[in-house]
Short mmCIF file of C-alpha atoms in Angstrom, two decimals:
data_model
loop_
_atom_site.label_atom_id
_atom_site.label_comp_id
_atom_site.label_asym_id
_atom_site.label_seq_id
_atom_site.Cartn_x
_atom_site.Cartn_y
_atom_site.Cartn_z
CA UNK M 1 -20.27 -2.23 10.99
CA UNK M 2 -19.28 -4.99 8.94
CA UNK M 3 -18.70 -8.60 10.96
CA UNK M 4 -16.45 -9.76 8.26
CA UNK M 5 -14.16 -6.85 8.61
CA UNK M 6 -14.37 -6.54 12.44
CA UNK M 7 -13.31 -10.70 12.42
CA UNK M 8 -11.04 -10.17 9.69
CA UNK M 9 -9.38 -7.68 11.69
CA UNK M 10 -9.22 -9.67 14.97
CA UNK M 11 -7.53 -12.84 12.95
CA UNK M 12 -4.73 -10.50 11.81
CA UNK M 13 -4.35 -9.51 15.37
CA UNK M 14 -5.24 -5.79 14.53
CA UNK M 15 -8.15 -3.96 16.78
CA UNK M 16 -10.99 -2.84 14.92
CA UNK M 17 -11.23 0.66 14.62
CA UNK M 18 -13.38 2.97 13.17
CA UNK M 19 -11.28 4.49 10.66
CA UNK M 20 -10.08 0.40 9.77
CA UNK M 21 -13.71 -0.34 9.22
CA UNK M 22 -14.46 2.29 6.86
CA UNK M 23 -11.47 1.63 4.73
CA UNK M 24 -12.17 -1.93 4.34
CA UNK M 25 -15.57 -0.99 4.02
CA UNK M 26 -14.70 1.33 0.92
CA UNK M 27 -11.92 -1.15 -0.31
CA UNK M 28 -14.58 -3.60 -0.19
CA UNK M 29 -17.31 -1.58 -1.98
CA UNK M 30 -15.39 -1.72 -5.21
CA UNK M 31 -14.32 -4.38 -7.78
CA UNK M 32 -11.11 -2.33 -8.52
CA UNK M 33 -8.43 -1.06 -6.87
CA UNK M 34 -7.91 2.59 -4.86
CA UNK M 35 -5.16 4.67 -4.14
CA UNK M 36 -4.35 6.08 -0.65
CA UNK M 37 -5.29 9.47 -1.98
CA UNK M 38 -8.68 8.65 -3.66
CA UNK M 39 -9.44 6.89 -0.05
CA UNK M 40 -8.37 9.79 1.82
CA UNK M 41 -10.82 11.88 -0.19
CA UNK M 42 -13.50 9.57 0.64
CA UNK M 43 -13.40 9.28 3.95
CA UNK M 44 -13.02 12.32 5.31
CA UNK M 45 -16.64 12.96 4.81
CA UNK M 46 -16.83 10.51 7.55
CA UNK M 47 -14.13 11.51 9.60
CA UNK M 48 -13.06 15.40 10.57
CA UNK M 49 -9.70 15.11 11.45
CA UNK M 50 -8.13 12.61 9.04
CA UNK M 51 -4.81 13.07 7.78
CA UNK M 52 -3.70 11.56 4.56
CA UNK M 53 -0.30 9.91 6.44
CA UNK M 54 -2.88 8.35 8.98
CA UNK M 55 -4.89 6.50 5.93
CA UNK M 56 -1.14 5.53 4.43
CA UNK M 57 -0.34 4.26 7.96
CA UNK M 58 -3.45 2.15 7.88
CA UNK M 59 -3.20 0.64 4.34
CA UNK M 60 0.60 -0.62 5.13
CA UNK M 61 -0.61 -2.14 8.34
CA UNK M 62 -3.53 -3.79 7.13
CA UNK M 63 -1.24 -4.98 3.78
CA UNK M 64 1.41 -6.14 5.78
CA UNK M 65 -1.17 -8.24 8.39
CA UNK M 66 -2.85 -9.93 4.83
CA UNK M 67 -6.32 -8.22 5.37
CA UNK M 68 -5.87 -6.41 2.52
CA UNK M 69 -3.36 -6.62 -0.55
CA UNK M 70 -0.85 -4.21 -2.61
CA UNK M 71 -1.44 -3.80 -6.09
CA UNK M 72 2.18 -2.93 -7.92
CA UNK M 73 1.11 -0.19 -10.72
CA UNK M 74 3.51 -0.09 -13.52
CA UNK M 75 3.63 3.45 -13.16
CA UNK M 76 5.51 2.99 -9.64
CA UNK M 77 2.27 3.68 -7.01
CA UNK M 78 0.86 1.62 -4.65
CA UNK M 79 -2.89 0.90 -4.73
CA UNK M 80 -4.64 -1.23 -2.46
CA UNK M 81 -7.47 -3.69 -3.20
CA UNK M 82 -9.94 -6.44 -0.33
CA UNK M 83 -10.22 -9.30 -1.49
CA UNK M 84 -12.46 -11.78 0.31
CA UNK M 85 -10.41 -15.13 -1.03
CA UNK M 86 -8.49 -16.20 2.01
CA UNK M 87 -6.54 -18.93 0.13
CA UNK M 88 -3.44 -19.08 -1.95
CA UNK M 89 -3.44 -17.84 -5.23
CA UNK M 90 -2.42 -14.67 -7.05
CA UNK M 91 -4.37 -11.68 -9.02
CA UNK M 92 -4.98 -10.26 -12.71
CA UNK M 93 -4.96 -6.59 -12.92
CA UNK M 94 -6.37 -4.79 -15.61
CA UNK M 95 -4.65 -1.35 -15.90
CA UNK M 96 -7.62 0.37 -17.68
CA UNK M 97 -10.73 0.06 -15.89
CA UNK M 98 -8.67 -1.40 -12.70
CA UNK M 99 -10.69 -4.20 -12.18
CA UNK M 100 -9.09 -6.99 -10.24
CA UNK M 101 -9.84 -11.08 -10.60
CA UNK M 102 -8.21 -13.92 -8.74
CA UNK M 103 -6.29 -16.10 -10.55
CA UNK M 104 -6.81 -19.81 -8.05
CA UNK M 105 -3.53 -21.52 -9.69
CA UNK M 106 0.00 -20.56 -8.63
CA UNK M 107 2.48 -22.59 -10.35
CA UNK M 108 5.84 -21.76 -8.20
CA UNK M 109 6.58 -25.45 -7.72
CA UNK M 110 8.52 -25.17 -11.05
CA UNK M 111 9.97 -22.04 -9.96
CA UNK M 112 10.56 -23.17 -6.52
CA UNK M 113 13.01 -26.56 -7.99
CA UNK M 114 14.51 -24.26 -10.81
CA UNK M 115 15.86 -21.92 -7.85
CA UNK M 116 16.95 -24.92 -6.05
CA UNK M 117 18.78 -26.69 -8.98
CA UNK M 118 20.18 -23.56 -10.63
CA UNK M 119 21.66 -21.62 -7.51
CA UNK M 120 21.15 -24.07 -4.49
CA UNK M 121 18.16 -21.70 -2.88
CA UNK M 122 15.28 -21.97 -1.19
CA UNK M 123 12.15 -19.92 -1.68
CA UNK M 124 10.44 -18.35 1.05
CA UNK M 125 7.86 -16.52 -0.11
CA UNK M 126 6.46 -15.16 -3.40
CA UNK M 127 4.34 -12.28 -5.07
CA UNK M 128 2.62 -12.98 -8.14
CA UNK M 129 0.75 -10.11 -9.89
CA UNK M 130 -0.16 -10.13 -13.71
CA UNK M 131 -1.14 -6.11 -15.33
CA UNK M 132 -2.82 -6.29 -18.89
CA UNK M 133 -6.45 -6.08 -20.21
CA UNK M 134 -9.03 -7.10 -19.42
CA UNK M 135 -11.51 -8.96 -21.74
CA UNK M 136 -14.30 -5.89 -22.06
CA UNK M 137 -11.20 -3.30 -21.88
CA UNK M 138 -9.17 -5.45 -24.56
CA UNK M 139 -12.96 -5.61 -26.59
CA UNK M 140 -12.94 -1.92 -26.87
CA UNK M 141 -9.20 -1.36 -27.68
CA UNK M 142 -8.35 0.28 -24.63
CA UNK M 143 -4.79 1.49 -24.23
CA UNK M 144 -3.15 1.27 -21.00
#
């Protein structure tokens, strides 16, 4: 078992289970991004009974605690990505080989004021997530 996950789990408040651990364990085993179903497949070598709503269950929760994030496909499905960067900033997806990198600058503070001076708002929150190519995949003329 992997510290890292079992700790990262117990700062989000979550209990570290074994079917947690082996998901972040396979997130974390790849430099691109998996769907639920491609996980599901995965695992249940590991596990017998493992149903495909139990690994959905288990990606939202650990999303929506911040040990692991969404990544928005343009064709509409979730995929899920760890990312060991615990601070602030946002990601580059490449939509061919599915790599994702950290991008460490955020820029909302412009965003943030234009909100403010154009409608009087405040923001709460934000999701920042840029799709294109990238460099090697761009290289080799690779089409989305």
């Amino acid at each position: 078992m992997d510290q890292g996950h079992a700790l990262a789990l117990k700062e989000a408040g979550m209990k570290a289970t074994p079917k947690r651990l082996a998901i972040l364990a396979m997130l974390d085993g790849e430099p691109a991004y998996a769907s639920p179903e491609e996980l599901w497949k995965r695992l249940r070598e590991q596990f017998d009974r493992l149903g495909l709503p139990t690994v959905y269950r288990n990606l939202e929760e650990l999303a929506e605690s911040g040990v692991i994030s969404k990544v928005i496909h343009p064709n509409r499905q979730l995929y899920y990505y760890f990312c060991r960067n615990r601070e602030h900033h946002h990601h580059f997806v490449c939509l061919s080989c599915r790599r994702v990198e950290d991008i460490p600058s955020c820029g909302i503070e412009s965003l943030e004021r234009e909100v403010t001076q154009k409608n009087g708002g405040r923001v709460l929150s934000h999701i920042l997530q840029l799709n294109g190519l990238c460099g090697g995949c761009a290289g080799k003329g690779a089409a989305q």
